[in-house]
Coordinates of C-alpha atoms in Angstrom, one line a residue:
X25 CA 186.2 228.5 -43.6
X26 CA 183.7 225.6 -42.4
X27 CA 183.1 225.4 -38.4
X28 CA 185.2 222.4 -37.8
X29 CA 187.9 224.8 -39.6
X30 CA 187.3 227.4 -36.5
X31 CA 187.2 224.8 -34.1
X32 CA 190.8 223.5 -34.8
X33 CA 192.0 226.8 -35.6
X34 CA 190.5 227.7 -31.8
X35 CA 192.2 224.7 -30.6
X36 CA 195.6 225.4 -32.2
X37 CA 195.7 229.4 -31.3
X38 CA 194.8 227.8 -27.0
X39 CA 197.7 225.2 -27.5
X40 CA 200.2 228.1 -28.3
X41 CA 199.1 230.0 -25.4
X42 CA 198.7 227.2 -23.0
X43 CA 202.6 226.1 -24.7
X44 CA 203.7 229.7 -23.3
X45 CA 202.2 229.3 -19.9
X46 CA 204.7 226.4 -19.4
X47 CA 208.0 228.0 -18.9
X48 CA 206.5 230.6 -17.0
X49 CA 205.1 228.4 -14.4
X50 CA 208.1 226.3 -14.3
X51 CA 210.6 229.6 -13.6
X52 CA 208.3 230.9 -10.9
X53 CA 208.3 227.3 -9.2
X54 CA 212.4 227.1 -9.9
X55 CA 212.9 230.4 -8.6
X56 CA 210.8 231.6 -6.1
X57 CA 209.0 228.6 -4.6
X58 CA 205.3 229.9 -6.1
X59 CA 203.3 226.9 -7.2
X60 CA 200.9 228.1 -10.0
X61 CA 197.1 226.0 -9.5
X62 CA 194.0 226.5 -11.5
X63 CA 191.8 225.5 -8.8
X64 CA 193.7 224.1 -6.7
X65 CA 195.4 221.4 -9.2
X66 CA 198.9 222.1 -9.7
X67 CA 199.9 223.3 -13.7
X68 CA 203.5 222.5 -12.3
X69 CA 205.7 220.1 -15.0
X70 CA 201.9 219.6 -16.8
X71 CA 202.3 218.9 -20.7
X72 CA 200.1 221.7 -23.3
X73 CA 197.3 219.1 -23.2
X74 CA 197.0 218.2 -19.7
X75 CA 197.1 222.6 -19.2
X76 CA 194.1 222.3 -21.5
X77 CA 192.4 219.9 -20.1
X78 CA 192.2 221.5 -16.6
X79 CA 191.5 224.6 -17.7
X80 CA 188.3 222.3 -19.6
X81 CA 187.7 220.7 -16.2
X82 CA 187.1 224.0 -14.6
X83 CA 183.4 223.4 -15.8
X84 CA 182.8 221.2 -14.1
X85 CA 183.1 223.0 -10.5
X86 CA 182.7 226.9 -11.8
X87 CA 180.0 225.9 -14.5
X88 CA 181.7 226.9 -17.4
X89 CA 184.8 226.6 -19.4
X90 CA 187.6 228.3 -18.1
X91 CA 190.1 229.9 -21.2
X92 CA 193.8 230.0 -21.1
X93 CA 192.8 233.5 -22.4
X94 CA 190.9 234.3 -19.5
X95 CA 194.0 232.7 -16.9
X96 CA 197.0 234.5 -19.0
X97 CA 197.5 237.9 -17.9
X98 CA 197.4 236.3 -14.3
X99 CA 199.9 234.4 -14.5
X100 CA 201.8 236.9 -16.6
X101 CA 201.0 239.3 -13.7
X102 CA 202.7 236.9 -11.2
X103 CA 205.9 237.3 -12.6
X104 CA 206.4 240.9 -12.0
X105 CA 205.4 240.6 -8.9
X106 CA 208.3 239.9 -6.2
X107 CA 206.5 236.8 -4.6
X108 CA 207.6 235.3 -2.0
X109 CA 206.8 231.2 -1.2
X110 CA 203.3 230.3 -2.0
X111 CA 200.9 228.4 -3.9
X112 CA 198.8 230.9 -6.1
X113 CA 195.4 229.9 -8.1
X114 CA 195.1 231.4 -11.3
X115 CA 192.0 229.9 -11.6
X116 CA 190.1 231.7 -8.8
X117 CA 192.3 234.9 -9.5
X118 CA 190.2 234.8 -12.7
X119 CA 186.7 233.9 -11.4
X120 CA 187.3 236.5 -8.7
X121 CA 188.3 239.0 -11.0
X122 CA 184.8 237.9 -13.5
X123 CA 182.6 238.9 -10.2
X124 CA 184.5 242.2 -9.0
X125 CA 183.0 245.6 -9.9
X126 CA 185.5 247.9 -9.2
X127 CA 186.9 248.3 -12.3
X128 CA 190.1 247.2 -11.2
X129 CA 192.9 246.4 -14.1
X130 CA 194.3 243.0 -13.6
X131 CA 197.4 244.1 -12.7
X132 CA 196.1 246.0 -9.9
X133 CA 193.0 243.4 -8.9
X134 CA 196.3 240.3 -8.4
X135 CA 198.5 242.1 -6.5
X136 CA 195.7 243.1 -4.2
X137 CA 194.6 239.0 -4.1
X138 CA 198.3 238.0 -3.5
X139 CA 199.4 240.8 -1.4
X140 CA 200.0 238.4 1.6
X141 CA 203.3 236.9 -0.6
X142 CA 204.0 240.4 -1.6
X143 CA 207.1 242.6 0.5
X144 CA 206.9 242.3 4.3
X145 CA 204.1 239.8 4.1
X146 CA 206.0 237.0 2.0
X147 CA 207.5 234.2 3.4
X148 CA 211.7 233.7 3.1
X149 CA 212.5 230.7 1.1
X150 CA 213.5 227.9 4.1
X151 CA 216.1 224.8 4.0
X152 CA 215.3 221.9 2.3
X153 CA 213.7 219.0 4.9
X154 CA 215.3 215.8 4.6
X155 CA 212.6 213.1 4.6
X156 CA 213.5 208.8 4.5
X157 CA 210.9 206.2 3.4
X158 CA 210.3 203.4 6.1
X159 CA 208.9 200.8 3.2
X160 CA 208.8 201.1 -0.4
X161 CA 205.3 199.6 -0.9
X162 CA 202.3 200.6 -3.0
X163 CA 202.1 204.4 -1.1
X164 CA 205.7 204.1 -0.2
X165 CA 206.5 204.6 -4.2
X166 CA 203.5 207.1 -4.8
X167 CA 204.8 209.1 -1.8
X168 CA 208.0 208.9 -3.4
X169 CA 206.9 210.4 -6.7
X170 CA 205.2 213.1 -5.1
X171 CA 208.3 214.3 -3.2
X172 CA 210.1 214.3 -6.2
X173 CA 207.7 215.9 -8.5
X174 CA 207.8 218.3 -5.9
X175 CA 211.4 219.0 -5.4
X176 CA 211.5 222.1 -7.7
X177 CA 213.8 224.2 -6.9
X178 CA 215.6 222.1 -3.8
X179 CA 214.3 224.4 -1.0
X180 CA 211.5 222.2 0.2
X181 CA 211.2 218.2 0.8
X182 CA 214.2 216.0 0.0
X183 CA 214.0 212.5 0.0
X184 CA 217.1 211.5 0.7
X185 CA 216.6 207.7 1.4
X186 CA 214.4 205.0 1.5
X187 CA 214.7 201.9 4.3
X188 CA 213.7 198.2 2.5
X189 CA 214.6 194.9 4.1
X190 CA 217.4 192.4 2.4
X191 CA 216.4 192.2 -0.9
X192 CA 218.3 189.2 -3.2
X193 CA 220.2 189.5 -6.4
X194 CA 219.1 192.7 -8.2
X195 CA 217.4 193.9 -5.7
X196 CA 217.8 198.1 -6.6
X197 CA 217.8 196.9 -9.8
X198 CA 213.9 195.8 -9.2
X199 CA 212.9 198.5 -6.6
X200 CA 213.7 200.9 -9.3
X201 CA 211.6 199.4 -11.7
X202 CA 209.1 199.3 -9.3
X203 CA 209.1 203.4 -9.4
X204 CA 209.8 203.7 -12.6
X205 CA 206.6 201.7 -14.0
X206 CA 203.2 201.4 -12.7
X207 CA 200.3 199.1 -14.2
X208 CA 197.8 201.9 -12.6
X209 CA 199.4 204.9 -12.5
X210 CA 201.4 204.9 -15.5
X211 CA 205.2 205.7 -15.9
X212 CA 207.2 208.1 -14.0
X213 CA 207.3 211.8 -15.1
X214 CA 211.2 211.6 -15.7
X215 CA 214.5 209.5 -15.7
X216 CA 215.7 207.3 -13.0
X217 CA 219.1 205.5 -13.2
X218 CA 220.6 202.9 -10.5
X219 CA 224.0 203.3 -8.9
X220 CA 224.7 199.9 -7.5
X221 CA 227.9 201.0 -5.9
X222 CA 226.7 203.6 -3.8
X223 CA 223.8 201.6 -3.3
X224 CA 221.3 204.6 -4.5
X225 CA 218.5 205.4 -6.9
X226 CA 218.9 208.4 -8.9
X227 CA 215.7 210.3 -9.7
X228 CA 215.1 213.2 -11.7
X229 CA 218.8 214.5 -10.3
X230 CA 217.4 213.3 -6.7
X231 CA 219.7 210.9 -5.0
X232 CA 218.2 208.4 -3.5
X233 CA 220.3 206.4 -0.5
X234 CA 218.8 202.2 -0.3
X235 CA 219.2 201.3 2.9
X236 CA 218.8 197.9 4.0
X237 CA 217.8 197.0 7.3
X238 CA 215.3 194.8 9.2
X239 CA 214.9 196.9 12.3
X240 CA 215.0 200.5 13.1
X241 CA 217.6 199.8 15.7
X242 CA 219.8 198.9 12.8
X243 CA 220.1 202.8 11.2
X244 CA 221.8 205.6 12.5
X245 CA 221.0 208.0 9.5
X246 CA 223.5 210.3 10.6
X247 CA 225.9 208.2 8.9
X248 CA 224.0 208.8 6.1
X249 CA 224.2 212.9 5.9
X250 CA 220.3 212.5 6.8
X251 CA 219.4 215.1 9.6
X252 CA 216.6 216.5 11.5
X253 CA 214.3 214.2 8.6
X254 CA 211.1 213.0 9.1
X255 CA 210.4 209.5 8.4
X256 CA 207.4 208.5 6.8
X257 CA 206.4 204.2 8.0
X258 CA 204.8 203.2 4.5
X259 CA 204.9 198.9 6.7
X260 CA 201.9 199.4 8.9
X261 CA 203.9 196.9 11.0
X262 CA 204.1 199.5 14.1
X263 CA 200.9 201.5 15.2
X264 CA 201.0 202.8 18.5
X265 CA 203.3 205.0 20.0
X266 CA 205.8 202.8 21.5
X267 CA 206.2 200.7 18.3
X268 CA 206.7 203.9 16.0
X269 CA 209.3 205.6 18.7
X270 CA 211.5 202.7 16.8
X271 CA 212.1 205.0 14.8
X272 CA 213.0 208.1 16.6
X273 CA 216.8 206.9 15.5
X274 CA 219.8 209.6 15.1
X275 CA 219.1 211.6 12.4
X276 CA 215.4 211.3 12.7
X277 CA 213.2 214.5 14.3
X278 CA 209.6 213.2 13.7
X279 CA 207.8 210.2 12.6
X280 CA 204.2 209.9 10.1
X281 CA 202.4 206.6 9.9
X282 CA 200.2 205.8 6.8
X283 CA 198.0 204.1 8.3
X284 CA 195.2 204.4 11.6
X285 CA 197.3 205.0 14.5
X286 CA 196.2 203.4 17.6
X287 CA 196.4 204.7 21.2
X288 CA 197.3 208.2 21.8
X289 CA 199.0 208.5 18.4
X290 CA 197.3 211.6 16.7
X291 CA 194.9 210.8 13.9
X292 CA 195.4 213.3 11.1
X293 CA 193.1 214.5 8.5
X294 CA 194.8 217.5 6.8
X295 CA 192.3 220.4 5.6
X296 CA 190.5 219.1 8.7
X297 CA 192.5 219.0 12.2
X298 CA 196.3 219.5 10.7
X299 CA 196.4 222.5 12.6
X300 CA 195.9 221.1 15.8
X301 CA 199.1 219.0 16.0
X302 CA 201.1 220.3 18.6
X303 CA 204.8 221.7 17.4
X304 CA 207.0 218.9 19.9
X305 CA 204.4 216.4 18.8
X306 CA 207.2 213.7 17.2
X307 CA 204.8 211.1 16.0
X308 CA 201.6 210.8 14.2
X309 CA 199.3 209.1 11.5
X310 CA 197.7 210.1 8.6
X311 CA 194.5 208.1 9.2
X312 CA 193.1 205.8 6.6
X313 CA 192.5 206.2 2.9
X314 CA 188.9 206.1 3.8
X315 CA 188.9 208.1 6.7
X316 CA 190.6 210.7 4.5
X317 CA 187.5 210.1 2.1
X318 CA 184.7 210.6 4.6
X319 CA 186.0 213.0 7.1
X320 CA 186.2 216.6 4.8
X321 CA 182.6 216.1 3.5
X322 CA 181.3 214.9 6.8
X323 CA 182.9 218.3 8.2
X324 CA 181.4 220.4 5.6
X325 CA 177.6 218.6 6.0
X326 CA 178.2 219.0 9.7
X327 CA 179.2 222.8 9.3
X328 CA 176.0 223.5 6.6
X329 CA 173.7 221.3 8.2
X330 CA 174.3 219.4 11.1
X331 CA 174.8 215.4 10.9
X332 CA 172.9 213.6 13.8
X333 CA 173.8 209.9 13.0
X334 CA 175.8 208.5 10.0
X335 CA 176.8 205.2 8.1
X336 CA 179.3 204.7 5.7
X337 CA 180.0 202.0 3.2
X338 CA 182.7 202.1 1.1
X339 CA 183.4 199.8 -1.9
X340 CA 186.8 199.3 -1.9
X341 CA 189.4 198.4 -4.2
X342 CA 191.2 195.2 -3.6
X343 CA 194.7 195.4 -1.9
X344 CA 197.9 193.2 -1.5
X345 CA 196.6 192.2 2.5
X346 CA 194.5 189.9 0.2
X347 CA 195.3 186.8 -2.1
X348 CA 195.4 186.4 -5.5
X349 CA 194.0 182.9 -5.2
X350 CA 192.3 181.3 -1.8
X351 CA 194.9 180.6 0.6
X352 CA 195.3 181.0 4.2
X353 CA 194.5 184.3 5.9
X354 CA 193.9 185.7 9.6
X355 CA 191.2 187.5 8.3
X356 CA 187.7 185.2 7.5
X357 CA 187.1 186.7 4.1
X358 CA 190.2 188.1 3.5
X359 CA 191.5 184.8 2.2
X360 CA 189.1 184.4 -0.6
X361 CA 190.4 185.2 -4.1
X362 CA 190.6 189.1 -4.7
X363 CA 190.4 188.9 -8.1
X364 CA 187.3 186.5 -8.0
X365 CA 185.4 187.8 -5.5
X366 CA 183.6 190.5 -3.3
X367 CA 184.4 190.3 0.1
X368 CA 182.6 191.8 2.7
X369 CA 184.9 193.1 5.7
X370 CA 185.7 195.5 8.1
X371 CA 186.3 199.2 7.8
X372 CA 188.1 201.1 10.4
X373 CA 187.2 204.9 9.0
X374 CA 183.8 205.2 10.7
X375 CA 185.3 204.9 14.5
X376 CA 188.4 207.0 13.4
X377 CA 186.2 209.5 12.7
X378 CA 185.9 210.6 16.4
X379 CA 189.6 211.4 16.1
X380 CA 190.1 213.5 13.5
X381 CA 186.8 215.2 13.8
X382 CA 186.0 214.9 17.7
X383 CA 183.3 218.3 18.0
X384 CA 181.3 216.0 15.1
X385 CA 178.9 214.1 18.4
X386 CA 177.0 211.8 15.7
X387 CA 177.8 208.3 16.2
X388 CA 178.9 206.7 12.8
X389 CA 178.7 203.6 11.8
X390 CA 180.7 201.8 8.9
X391 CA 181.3 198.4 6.7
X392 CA 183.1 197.8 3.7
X393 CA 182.9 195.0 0.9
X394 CA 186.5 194.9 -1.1
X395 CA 185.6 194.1 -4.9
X396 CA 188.0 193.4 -8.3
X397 CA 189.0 196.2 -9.1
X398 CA 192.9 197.1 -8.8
X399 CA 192.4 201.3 -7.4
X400 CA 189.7 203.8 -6.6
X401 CA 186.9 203.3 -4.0
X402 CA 183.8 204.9 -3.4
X403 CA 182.2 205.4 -0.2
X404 CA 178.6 205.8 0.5
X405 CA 177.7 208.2 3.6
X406 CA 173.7 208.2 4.4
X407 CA 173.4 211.0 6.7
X408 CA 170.2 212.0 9.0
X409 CA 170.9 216.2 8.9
X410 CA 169.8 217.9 12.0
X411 CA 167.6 220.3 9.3
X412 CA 165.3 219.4 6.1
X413 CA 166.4 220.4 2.8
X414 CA 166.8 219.5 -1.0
X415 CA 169.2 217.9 -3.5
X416 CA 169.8 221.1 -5.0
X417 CA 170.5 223.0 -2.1
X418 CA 172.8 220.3 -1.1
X419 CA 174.9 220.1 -4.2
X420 CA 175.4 223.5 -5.2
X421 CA 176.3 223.6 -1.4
X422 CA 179.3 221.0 -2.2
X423 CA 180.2 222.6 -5.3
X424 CA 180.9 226.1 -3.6
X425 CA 182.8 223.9 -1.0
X426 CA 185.1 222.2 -3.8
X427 CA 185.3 225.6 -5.0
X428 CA 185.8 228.4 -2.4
X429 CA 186.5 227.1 1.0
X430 CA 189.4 225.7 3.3
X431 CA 188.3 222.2 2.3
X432 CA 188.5 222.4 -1.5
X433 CA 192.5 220.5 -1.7
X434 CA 190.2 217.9 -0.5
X435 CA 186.9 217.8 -1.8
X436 CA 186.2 217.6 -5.5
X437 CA 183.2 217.8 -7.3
X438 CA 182.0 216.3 -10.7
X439 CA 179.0 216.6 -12.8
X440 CA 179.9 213.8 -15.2
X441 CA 176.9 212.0 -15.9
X442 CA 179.0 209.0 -17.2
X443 CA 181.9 209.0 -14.7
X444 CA 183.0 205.4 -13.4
X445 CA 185.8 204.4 -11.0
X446 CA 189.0 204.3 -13.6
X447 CA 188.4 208.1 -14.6
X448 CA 189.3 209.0 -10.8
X449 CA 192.8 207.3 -11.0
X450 CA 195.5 210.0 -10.1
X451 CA 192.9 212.4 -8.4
X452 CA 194.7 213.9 -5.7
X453 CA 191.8 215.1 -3.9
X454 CA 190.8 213.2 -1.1
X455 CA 187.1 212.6 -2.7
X456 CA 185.0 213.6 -5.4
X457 CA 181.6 214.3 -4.8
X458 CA 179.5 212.4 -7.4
X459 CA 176.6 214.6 -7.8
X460 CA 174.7 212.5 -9.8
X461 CA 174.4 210.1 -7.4
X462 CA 173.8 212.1 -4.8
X463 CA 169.9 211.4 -3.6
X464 CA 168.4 214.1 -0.4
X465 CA 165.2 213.7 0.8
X466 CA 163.9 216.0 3.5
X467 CA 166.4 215.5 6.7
X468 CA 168.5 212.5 4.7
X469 CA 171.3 212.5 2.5
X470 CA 173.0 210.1 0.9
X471 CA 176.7 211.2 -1.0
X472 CA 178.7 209.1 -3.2
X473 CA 182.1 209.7 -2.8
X474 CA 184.6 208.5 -5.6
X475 CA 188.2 208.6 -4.3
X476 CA 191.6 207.0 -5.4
X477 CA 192.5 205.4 -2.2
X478 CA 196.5 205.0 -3.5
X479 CA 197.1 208.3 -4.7
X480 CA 194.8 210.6 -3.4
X481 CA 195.4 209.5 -0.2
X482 CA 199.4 209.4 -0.8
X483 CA 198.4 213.4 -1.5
X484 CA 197.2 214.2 1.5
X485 CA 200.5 212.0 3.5
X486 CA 202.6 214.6 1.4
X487 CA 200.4 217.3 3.0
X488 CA 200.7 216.6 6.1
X489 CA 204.4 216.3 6.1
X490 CA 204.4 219.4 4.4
X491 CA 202.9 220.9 7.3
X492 CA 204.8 219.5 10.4
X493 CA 207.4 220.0 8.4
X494 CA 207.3 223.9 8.0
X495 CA 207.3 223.7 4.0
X496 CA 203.4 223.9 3.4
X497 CA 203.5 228.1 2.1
X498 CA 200.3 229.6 2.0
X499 CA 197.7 229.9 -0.8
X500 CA 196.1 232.5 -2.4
X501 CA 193.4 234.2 -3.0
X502 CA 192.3 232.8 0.5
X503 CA 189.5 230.6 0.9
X504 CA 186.5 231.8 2.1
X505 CA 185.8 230.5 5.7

């Protein structure tokens, strides 16, 4: 047998295990609310191939390969274990298990990791939380692929509508095509079928109520079955607190912005200062796409290092606020072809940072050129650190932060010395630390951070909804703190 012969015959014998891992992970999702990761990306309705593939990624934050051989008996583990809600990595399970001495069997090493789902610990499975779409833009339809990919087994977010103003003739007919195709971010994971009649979008099985309305004060969701929801404003047409209390309608318990709140409205990065928002508190943002970018690793510098001053750049993707061709615009730039042109203009993330990250004292500063490409951003934070040290220090810092702490849903690390902005589409971390990029010298530091300002910011919406919601179960092993 030649070497390519063992290679393929390698490759065959990891598709048939990685084929077996599916229906596993799929009955403990169904059944028991456990959402299998291999660090911390979900192996939740993921084909043989893209199992494979993460399980290949895992280089590039552990060092090395990780083998569905190696991640197996975990998960095999996990199902005769009575679990209780939770999100459980197989992937640090494993590495943890690599770096233990106590001769523990595997068996015995994951129910010690996981014991906090285990018996009196575990969380009871909780209602379903009925959720409506205010907007059905470009995060409006990510959200809403994200809440139904996540729907598993009916016990956690429902979306039960979505709230568009009067469209013309085949108007579902379009919005649905809308969801169902994507020129970025591909085709939807399913099947989705209109019923004009009952004026609804059918999803996966998820039924999906169009409403059509111009105001807020035209929807009493009551009327609709919709209780107790939270509504999620995708418009960005209301942005301080007495424009999104428009919205506090029958039916409707709290309200999340997806975009910078202004005033009093509560800035919110999650990983970062979700768990300061107050139970009664019945409105709030989710920040910026940016702010979501810069914020963890500006946390995790401040934690390591201390940050005395800070500027960010970011290089951002173009968006529909612009034109296709020159026309009229508010904005100075903004009007210039987005297609054509880069455009320098205005970023809000650097003075949102004092929000969502008030102990940080260093003043920020920030700009922001918008250039042709259709998704994924990168920002550039130069930081003067309150101590000297080196590149290397610094990144294997970041790496062990992408791996092991509280931060690492939202921080992501590559090595890949050839990575460009289209290999980050569908990341659904809030940034990717490009190490390759990254320069240190002495107390400075410059980071490039890749992330995909659509969807990985739409991931971190569903996170925080999660959250206020009650629905966001624990994960385990723990991060390190």
């Amino acid at each position: 047998m030649t070497v390519n012969d063992d290679s393929f015959t390698s490759w065959k014998n990891r598709e048939e295990i990685a084929e077996s891992m599916i229906p596993i992970i799929g009955k403990l999702h169904r059944e028991q609310d456990v959402t299998v990761l291999l660090h911390s990306r979900s192996l939740v309705n993921k084909s043989v191939v893209s199992i494979l593939k993460t399980h290949r990624f895992a280089r590039q934050i552990a060092g090395e390969e990780l083998s569905v051989t190696e991640t197996l008996p975990f998960l095999q583990t996990l199902t005769t274990l009575d679990l209780g809600p939770s999100q459980i990595d197989i992937g640090m399970l494993a590495a943890d298990y690599k770096s233990d001495n106590r001769g523990l069997s595997v068996a015995e090493f994951t129910a010690e990791a996981v014991a906090g789902a285990l018996g009196e610990n575990k969380i009871e499975r909780r209602d379903g939380r009925d959720v409506v779409l205010y907007g059905f833009g470009r995060i409006g339809r990510l959200v809403a692929r994200l809440l139904i990919e996540k729907a598993g087994s009916g016990n956690g977010l429902r979306l039960r509508a979505i709230v568009v103003r009067g469209g013309g003739e085949q108007d579902l007919v379009k919005r649905a095509s809308l969801l169902r195709r994507d020129s970025i971010h591909g085709q939807f994971q399913g099947t989705i079928t209109v019923d004009e009649d009952n004026s609804s979008i059918v999803a996966n099985g998820n039924t999906i109520k169009v409403i059509y309305a111009n105001d807020p004060s035209e929807v009493d969701y009551t009327a609709y079955g919709i209780e107790n929801a939270i509504l999620i404003d995708n418009t960005g047409k209301w942005r301080d607190r007495a424009g999104l209390s428009k919205h506090l309608r029958p039916g409707i318990d709290k309200v999340v912005l997806t975009a910078p709140g202004k005033g009093d409205v509560p800035n919110i990065v999650h990983g970062v200062n979700h768990e300061t928002v107050k139970p009664d508190e019945r409105i709030l943002s989710c920040a910026s796409c940016t702010t979501n970018a810069i914020v963890p690793p500006l946390k995790a510098m401040d934690d390591e290092y201390g940050v005395l001053r800070g500027h960010v750049e970011t290089v951002h993707s173009f968006t529909n606020d612009q034109n296709l061709l020159d026309n009229y615009h508010k904005a100075d730039r903004r009007g210039r072809s987005a297609p054509l042109n880069m455009v320098i203009t205005e970023t809000g993330a650097a003075s949102a940072v004092a929000k969502a990250l008030p102990e940080l004292k260093a003043p920020i500063t920030g700009s922001s050129i918008r250039v042709p490409v259709p998704d994924v951003s990168i920002a550039i934070l130069s930081l003067r650190l309150g101590r000297e040290t080196t590149r290397d220090e610094v990144l294997e810092y970041l790496r062990d932060v992408s791996l092991h702490s509280p931060l690492k849903r939202q921080i992501d690390f590559t090595t890949a010395p050839d990575a460009v902005s289209m290999d980050f589409v569908g990341s659904r971390h809030a940034s990717i630390v490009d190490a390759g990029a990254t320069k240190v010298d002495g107390d400075n530091a410059i980071l490039y951070l890749w992330y995909d300002n659509e969807f990985g910011y739409s991931c971190q919406v569903i996170r925080v909804v999660q959250h206020v919601s009650g629905v966001e179960y624990p994960t385990f092993p723990s991060p390190a703190v």
